Tab-separated table of C-alpha atoms and ligand atoms in Angstrom:
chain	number	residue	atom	x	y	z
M	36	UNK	CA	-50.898	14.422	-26.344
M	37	UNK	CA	-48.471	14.158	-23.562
M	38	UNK	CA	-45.454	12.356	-23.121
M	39	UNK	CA	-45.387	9.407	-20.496
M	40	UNK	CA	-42.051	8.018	-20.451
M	41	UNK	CA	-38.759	8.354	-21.059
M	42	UNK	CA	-36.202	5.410	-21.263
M	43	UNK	CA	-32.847	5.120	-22.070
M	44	UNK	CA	-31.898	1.838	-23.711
M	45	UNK	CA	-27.865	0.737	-23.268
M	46	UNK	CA	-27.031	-2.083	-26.184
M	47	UNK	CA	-23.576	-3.155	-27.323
M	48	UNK	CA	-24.728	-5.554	-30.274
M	49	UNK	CA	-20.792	-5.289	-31.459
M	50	UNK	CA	-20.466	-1.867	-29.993
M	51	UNK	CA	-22.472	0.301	-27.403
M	52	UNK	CA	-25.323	2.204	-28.637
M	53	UNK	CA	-27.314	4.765	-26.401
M	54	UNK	CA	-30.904	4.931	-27.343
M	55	UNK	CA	-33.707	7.351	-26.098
M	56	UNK	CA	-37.258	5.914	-26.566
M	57	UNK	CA	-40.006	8.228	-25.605
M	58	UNK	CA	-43.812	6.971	-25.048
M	59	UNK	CA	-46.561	9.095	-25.654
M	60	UNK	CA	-50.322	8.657	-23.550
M	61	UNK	CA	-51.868	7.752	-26.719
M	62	UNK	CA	-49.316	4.677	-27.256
M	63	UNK	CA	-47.126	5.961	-29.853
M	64	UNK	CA	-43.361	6.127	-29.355
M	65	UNK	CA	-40.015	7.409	-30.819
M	66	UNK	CA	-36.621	6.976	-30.833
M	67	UNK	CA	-33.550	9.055	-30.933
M	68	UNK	CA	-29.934	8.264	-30.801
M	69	UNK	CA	-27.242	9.569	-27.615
M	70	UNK	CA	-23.952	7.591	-28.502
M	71	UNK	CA	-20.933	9.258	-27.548
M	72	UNK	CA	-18.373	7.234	-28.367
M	73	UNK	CA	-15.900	6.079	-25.670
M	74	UNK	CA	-18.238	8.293	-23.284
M	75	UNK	CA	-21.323	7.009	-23.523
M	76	UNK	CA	-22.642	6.521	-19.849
M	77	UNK	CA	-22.271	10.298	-19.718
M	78	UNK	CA	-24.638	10.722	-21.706
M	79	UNK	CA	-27.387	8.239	-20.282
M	80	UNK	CA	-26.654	9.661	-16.743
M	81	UNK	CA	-27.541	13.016	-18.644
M	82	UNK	CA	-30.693	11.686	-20.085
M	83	UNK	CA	-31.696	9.569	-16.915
M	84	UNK	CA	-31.066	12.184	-14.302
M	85	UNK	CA	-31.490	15.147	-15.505
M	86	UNK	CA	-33.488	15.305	-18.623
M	87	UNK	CA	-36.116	12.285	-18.044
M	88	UNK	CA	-37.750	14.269	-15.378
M	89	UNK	CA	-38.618	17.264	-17.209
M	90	UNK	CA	-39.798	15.711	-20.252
M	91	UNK	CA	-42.571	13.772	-18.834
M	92	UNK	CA	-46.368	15.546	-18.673
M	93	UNK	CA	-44.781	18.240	-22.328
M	94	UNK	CA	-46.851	18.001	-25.174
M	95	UNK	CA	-44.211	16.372	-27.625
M	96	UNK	CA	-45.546	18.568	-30.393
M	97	UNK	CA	-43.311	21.229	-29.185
M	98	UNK	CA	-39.930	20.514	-30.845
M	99	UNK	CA	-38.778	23.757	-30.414
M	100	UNK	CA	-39.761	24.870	-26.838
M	101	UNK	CA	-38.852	21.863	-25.550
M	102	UNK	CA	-35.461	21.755	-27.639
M	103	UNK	CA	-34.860	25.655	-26.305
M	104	UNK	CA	-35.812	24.289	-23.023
M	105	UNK	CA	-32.838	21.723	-23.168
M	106	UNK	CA	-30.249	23.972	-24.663
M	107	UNK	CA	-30.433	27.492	-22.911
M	108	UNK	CA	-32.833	26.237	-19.526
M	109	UNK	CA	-29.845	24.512	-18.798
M	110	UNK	CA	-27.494	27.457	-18.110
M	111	UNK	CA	-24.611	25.666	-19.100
M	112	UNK	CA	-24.692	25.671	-22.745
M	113	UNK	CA	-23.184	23.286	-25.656
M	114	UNK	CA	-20.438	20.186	-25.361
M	115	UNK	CA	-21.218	16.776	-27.046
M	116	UNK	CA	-22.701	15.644	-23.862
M	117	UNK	CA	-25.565	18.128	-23.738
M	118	UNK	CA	-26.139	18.298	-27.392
M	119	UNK	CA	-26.069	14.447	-27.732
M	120	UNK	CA	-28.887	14.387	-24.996
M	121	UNK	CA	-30.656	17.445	-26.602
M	122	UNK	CA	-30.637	15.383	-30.107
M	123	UNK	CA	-31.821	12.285	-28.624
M	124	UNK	CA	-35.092	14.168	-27.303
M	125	UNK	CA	-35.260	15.812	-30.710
M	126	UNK	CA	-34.580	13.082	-32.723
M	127	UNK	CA	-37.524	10.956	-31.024
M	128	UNK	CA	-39.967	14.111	-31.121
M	129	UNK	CA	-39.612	14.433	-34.997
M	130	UNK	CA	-40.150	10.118	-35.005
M	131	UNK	CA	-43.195	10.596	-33.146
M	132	UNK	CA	-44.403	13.693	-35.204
M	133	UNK	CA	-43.993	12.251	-38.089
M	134	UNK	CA	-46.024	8.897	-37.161
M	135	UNK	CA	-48.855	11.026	-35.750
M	136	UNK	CA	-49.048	13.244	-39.907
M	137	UNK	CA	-48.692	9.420	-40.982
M	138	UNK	CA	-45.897	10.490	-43.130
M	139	UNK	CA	-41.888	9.854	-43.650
M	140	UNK	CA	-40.033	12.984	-41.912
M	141	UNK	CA	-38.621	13.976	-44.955
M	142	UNK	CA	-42.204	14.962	-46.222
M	143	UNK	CA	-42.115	16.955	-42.658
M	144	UNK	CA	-39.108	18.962	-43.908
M	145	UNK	CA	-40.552	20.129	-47.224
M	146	UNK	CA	-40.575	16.818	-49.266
M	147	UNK	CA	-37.731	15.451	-51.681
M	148	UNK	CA	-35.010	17.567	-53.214
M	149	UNK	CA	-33.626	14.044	-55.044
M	150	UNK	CA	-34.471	11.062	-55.374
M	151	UNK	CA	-31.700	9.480	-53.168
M	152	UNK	CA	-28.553	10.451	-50.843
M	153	UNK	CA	-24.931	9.686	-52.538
M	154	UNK	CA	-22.981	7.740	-49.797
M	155	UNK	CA	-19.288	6.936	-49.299
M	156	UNK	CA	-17.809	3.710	-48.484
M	157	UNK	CA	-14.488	3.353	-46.147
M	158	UNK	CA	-11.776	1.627	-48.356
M	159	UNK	CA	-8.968	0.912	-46.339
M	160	UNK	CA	-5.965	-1.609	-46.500
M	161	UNK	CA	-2.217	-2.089	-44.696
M	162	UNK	CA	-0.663	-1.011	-48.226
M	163	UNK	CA	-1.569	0.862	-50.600
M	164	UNK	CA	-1.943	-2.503	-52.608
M	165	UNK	CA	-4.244	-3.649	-50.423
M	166	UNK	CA	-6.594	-0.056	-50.251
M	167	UNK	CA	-6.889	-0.532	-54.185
M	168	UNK	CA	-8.318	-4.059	-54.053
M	169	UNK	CA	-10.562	-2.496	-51.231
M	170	UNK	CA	-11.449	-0.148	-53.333
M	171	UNK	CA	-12.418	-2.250	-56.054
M	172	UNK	CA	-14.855	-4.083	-53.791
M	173	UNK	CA	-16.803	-1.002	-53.300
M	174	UNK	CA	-17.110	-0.149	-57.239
M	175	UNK	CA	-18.660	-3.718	-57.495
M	176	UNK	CA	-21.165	-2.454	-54.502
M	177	UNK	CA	-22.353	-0.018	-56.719
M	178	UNK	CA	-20.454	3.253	-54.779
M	179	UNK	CA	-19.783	6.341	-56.900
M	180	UNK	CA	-17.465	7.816	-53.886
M	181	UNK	CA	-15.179	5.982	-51.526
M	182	UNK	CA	-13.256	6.982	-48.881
M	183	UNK	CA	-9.399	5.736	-49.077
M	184	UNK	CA	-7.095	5.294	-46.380
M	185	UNK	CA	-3.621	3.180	-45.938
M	186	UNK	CA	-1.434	2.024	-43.483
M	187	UNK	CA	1.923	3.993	-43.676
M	188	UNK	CA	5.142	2.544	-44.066
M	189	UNK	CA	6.987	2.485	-41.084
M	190	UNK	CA	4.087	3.228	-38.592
M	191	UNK	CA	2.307	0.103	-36.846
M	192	UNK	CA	-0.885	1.175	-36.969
M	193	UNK	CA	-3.297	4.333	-38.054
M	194	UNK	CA	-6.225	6.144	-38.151
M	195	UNK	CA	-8.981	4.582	-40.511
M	196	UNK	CA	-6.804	0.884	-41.279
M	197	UNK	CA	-9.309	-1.928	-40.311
M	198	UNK	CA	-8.638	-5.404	-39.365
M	199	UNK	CA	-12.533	-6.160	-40.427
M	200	UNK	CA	-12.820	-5.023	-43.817
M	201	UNK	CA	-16.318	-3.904	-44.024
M	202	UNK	CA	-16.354	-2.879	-40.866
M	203	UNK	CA	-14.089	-0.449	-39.020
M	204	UNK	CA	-14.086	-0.272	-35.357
M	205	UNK	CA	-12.056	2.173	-33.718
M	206	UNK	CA	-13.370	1.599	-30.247
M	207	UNK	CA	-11.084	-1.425	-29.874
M	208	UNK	CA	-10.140	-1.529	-25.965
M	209	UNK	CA	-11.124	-1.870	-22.419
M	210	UNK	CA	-8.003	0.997	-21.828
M	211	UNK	CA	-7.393	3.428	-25.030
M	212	UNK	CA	-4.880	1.596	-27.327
M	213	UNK	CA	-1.779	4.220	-28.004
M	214	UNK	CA	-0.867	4.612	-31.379
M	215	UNK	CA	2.305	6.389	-32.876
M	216	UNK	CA	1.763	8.702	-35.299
M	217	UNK	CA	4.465	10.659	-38.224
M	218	UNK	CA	3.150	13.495	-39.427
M	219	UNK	CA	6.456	13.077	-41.935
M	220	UNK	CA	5.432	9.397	-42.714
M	221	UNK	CA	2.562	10.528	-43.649
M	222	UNK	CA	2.326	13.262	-45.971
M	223	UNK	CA	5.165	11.229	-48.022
M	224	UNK	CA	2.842	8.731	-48.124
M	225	UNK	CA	-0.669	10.078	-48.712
M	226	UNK	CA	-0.334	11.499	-52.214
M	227	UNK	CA	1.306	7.985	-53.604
M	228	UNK	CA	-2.220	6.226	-52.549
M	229	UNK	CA	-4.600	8.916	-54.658
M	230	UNK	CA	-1.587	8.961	-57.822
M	231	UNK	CA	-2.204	5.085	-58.002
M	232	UNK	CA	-5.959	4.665	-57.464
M	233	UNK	CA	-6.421	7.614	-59.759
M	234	UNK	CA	-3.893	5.539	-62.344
M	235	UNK	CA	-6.522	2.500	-62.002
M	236	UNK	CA	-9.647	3.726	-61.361
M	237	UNK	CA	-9.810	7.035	-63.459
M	238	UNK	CA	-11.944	10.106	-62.706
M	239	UNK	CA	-14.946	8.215	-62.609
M	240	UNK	CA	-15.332	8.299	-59.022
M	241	UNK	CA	-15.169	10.545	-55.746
M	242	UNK	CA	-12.568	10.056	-53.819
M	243	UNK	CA	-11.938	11.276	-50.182
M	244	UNK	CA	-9.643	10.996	-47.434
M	245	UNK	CA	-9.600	11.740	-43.635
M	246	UNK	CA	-7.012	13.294	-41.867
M	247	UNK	CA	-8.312	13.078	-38.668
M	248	UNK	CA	-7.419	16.188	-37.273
M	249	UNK	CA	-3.061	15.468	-37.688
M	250	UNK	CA	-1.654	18.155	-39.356
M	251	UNK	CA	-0.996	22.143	-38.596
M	252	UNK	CA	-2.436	24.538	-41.026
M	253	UNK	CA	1.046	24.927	-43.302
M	254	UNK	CA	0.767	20.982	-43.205
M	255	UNK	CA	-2.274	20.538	-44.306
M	256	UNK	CA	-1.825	23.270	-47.173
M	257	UNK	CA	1.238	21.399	-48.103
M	258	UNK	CA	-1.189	17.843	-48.420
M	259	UNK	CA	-3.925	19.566	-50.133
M	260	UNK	CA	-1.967	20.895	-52.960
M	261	UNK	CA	-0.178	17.618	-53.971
M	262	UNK	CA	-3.410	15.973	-53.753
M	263	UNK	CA	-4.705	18.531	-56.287
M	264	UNK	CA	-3.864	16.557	-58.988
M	265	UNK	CA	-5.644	13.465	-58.002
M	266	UNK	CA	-9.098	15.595	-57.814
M	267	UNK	CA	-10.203	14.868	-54.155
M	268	UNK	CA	-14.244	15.139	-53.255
M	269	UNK	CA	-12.926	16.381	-49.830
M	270	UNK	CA	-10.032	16.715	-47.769
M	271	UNK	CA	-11.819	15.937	-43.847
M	272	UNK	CA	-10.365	17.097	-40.835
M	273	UNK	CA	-7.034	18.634	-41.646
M	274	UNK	CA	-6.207	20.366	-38.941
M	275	UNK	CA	-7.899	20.388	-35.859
M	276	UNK	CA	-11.123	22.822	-35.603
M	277	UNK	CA	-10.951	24.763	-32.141
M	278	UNK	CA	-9.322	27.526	-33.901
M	279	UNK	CA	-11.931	28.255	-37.179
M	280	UNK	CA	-9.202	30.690	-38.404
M	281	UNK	CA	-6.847	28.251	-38.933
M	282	UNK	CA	-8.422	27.363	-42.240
M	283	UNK	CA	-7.992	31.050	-43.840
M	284	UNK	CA	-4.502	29.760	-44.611
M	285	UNK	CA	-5.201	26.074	-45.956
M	286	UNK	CA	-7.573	27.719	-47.834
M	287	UNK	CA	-5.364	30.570	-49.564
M	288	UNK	CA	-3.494	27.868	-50.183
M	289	UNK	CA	-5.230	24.562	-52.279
M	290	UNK	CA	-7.804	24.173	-54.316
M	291	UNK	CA	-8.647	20.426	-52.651
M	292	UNK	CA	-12.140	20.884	-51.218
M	293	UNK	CA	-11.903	20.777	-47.220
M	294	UNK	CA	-14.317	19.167	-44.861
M	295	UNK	CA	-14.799	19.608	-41.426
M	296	UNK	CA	-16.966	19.495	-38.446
M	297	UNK	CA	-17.806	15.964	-37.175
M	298	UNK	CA	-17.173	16.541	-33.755
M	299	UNK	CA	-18.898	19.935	-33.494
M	300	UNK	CA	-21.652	20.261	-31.450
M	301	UNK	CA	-23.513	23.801	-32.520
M	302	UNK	CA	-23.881	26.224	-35.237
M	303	UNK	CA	-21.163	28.567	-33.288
M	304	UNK	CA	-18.779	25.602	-34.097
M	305	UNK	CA	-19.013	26.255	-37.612
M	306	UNK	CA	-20.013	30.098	-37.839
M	307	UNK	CA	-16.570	31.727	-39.375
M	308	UNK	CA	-16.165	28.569	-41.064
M	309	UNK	CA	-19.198	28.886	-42.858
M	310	UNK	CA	-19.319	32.504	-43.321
M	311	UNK	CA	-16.201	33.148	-44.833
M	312	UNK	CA	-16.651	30.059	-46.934
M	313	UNK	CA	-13.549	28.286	-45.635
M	314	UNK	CA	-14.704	25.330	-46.074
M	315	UNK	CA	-16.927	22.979	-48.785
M	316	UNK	CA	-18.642	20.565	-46.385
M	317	UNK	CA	-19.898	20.508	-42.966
M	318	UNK	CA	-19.729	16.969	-41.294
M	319	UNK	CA	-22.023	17.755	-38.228
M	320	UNK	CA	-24.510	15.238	-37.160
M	321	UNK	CA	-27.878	14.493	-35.925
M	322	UNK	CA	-26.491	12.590	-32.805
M	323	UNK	CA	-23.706	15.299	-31.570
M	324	UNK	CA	-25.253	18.497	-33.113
M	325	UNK	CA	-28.426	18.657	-31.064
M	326	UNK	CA	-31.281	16.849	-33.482
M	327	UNK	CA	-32.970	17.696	-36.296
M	328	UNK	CA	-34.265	20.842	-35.343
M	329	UNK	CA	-30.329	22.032	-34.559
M	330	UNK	CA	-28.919	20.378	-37.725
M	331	UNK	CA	-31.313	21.669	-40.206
M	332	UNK	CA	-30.590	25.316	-38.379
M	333	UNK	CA	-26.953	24.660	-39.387
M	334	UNK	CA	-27.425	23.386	-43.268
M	335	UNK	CA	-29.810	26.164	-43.603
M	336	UNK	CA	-27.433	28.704	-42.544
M	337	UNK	CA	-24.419	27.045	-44.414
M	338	UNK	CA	-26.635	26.995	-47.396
M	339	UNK	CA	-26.444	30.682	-48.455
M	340	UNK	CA	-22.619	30.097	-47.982
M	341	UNK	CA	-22.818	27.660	-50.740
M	342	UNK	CA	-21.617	25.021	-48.096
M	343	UNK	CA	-23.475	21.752	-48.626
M	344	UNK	CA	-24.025	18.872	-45.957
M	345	UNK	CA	-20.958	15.806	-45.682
M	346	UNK	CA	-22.803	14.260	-42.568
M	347	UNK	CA	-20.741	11.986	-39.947
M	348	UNK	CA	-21.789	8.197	-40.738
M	349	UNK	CA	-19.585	5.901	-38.660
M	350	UNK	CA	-20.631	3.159	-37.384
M	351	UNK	CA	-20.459	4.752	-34.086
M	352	UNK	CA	-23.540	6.666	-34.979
M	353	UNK	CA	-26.835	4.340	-34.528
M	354	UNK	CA	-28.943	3.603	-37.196
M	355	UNK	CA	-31.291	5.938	-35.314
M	356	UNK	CA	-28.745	8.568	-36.108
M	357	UNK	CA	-28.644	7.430	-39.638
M	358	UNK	CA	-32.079	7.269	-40.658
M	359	UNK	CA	-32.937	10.765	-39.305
M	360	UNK	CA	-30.314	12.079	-41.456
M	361	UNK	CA	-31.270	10.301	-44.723
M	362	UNK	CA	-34.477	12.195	-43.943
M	363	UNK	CA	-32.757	15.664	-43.601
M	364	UNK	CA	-30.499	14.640	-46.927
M	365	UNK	CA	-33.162	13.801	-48.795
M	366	UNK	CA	-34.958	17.273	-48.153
M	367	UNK	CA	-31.832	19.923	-47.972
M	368	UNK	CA	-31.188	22.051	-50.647
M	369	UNK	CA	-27.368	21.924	-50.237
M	370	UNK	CA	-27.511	17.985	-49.486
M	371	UNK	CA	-23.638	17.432	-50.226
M	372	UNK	CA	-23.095	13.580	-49.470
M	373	UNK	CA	-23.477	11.062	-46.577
M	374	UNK	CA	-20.705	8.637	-44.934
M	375	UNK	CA	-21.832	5.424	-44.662
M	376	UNK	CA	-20.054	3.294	-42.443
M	377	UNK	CA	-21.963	0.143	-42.643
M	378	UNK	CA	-23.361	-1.965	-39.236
M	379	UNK	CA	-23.075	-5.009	-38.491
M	380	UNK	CA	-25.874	-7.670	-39.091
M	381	UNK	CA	-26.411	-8.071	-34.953
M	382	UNK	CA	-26.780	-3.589	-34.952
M	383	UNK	CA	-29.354	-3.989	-37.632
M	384	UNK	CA	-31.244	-7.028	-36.194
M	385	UNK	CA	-31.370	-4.825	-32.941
M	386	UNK	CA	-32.477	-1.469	-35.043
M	387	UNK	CA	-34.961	-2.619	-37.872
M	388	UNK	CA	-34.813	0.341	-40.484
M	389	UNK	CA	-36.559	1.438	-43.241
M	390	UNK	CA	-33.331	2.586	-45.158
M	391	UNK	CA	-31.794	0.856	-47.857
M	392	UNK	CA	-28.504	1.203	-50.186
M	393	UNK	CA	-28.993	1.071	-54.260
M	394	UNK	CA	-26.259	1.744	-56.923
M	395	UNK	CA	-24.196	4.273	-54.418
M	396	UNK	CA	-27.649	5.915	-53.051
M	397	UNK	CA	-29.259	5.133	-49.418
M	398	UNK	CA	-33.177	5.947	-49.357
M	399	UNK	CA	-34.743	6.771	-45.972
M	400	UNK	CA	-37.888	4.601	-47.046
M	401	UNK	CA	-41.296	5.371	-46.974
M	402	UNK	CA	-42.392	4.412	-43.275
M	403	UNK	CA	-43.998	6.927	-40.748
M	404	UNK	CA	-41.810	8.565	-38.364
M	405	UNK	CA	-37.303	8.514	-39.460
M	406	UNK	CA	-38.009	4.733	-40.467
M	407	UNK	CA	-36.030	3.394	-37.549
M	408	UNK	CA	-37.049	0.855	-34.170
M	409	UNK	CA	-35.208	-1.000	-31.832
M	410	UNK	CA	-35.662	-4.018	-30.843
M	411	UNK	CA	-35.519	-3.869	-27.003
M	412	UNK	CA	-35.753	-7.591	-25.947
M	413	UNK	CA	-32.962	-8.329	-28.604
M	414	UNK	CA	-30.688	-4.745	-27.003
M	415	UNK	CA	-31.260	-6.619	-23.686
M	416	UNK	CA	-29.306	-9.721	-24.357
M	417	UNK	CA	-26.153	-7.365	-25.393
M	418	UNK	CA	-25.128	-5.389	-22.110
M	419	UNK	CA	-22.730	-2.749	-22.366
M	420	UNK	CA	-18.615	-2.824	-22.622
M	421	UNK	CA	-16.478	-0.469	-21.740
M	422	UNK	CA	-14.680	0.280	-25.094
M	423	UNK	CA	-12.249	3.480	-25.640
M	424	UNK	CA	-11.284	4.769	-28.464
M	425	UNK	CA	-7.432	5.033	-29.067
M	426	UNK	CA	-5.067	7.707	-28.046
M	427	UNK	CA	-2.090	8.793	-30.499
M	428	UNK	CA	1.510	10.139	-29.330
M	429	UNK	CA	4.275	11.223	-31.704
M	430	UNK	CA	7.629	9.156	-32.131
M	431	UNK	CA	9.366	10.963	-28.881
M	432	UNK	CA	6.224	10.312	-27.093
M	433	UNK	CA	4.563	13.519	-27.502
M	434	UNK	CA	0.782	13.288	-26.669
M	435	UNK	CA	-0.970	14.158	-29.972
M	436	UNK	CA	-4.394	14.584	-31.435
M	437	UNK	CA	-5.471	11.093	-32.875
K	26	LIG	O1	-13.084	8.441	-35.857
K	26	LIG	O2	-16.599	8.047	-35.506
K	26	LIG	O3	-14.999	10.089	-40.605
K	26	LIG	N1	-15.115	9.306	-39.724
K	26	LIG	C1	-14.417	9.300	-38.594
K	26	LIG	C2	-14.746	8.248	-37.579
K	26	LIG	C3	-14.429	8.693	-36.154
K	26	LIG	C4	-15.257	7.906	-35.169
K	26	LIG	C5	-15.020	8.386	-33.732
K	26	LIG	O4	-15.976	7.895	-32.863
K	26	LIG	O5	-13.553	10.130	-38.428
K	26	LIG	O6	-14.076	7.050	-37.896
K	27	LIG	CO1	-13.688	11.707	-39.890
């Protein structure tokens, strides 16, 4: 079997997806997903230039050797724009493998560990009135955790608050919208959201909250204790990750379980991390971790670290992206949980997908190959938009992380 072509498909059905579809001589295709949101034509430049040439005339049996032959023939190793490309060509390899054994990956990657993948819905409201009514939507959906986040008095606008309730778009502008951001605001405000949803919902659900990467260490010690009473299924992005140590002292510090690693691109990313069991839950993805093959490396390795899987599930991240890691959560031993930040209907009509959502579960389906197509004819009619995500500057216009 050799591999005959290598396309990259642009879409914005609501928001710009990158798509790599590779053909095989013998007719059968797959599909992986390359979005990097707010960069994206990096990334198809990467693909199209640079990637497309040496893929055609490989045997696409050869996951490995060619995914070696990505990552270290390149000389310059790692960043989200590589690994998104390398994941891409992974991500389509294991589709096409997969339809060739007939089978649903996940019986590629040693068969079901459970019988379904616990996902978490995004709550979010202006108040923290308006977050609990959210939150009660999502209990009628059937959700056993939900994600919670609230507009803070005094701030116009933050990370996570959605104008489109099911829906959240950060990606909102043709030139990155600026947000202010009070770190003081904020951690007055966060624990009075968890004390009242606990109050009305009980202990009957997970609850979790992103951070998205605001605080400094002592901060986000500070947060994680006085949210200790309210129980939290994970604490995400505290603190920024460049500096792994920096979670040695939230950790000595709160008992909240901590999250991390959504925009990490590689196993070194996480290594201390993971080693020295800092934190509960790595976030990497298929899309910006480098595939299956570079994914499955990382849960395996976080495994004997008792560190279980929390997988990036915006809507940012194709369905492409999402089916191939319902697969990989179905299989892993240390499956944690999976965000699911749902698409709209025009991103689904472009990707049909074998996945479904059940009583707070998503199942990867039974189809050959990760379950997920695109539609190109219906991707055509949607070209792509220059959309940025925001930018976020402290009260005395300090640049800061948003
Ligand atoms: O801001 O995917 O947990 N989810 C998140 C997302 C990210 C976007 C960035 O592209 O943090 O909302
Ligand atoms: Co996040």
């Amino acid at each position: 079997m050799k591999i005959t072509d290598a396309k990259v498909i642009v879409t914005c059905p609501g928001r710009n997806f990158v798509t790599l579809k590779i053909t095989t001589d013998e007719g059968l295709y797959g599909i992986g997903d390359a979005t990097l949101n707010g960069r994206e034509l990096s990334v198809v430049s990467y693909l199209e230039d640079h990637i497309a040439p040496c893929l055609i005339g490989r045997d696409p049996h050869q996951i490995e050797d060619i995914w070696q032959y990505f990552y270290r023939g390149a000389y310059w190793r790692t960043g989200p724009v590589t690994m998104a490309a390398i994941a891409a060509v992974d991500t389509a390899l294991w589709d096409i493998k997969a339809k060739v054994a007939n089978m649903p990956l996940y019986q590629l990657l040693g068969g079901k560990s459970r019988n379904g993948v616990m996902v978490y819905g995004h709550a979010n409201g202006r108040d923290i009135e308006e977050t609990v009514d959210e939150v009660s939507k999502y209990v009628d959906l059937g959700y056993k955790a939900i994600r919670a986040q609230s507009g803070i008095p005094g701030l116009a606008s933050t990370y996570g608050v959605s104008k489109d309730k099911m829906f959240y778009e950060p990606a909102d502008a043709d030139m990155p919208s600026e947000n202010v951001w009070s770190t003081t605001k904020y951690l007055d405000h966060a624990p009075k959201l968890f004390e009242t949803l606990r109050e009305k919902f009980g202990f009957d659900y997970h609850l979790l909250h992103d951070v998205h990467h605001r605080l400094t260490p002592i901060e986000a010690a500070r947060l994680g204790k006085s949210l200790e009473p309210y129980r939290l299924f994970w604490m995400e992005d505290a603190v920024p990750a460049e500096n792994q140590e920096n979670f040695r002292l939230i950790r000595q510090h709160t008992t909240t379980p901590l999250a991390v690693g959504e925009i990490f691109n590689t196993i070194w990313d996480c290594r201390t991390l993971i080693q020295e069991q800092l934190i509960d839950y790595i976030r990497t993805t298929v899309v910006h971790a480098g595939g299956i093959t570079h994914l499955r490396r990382i849960l395996d390795f976080a495994s004997i670290y008792n560190v279980r899987s929390g997988c990036h599930g915006a809507t940012d991240l194709s369905p492409a992206c999402m089916g191939a890691s319902l697969h990989l959560g179905l299989a892993a031993p240390n499956f944690g949980i999976q965000e699911y930040m749902r698409h709209t209907p025009e991103t689904d009509e472009v990707f049909p997908h074998a996945y479904s959502f059940k009583d707070g579960y998503l199942h990867p389906g039974e189809t050959p190959g990760h379950g997920v197509d695109i539609n190109e004819d219906l991707a055509a009619k949607y070209p792509y938009s220059r959309a940025y995500l925001p930018v976020n500057r402290l009260e005395d216009g300090t640049m800061w992380n948003w």
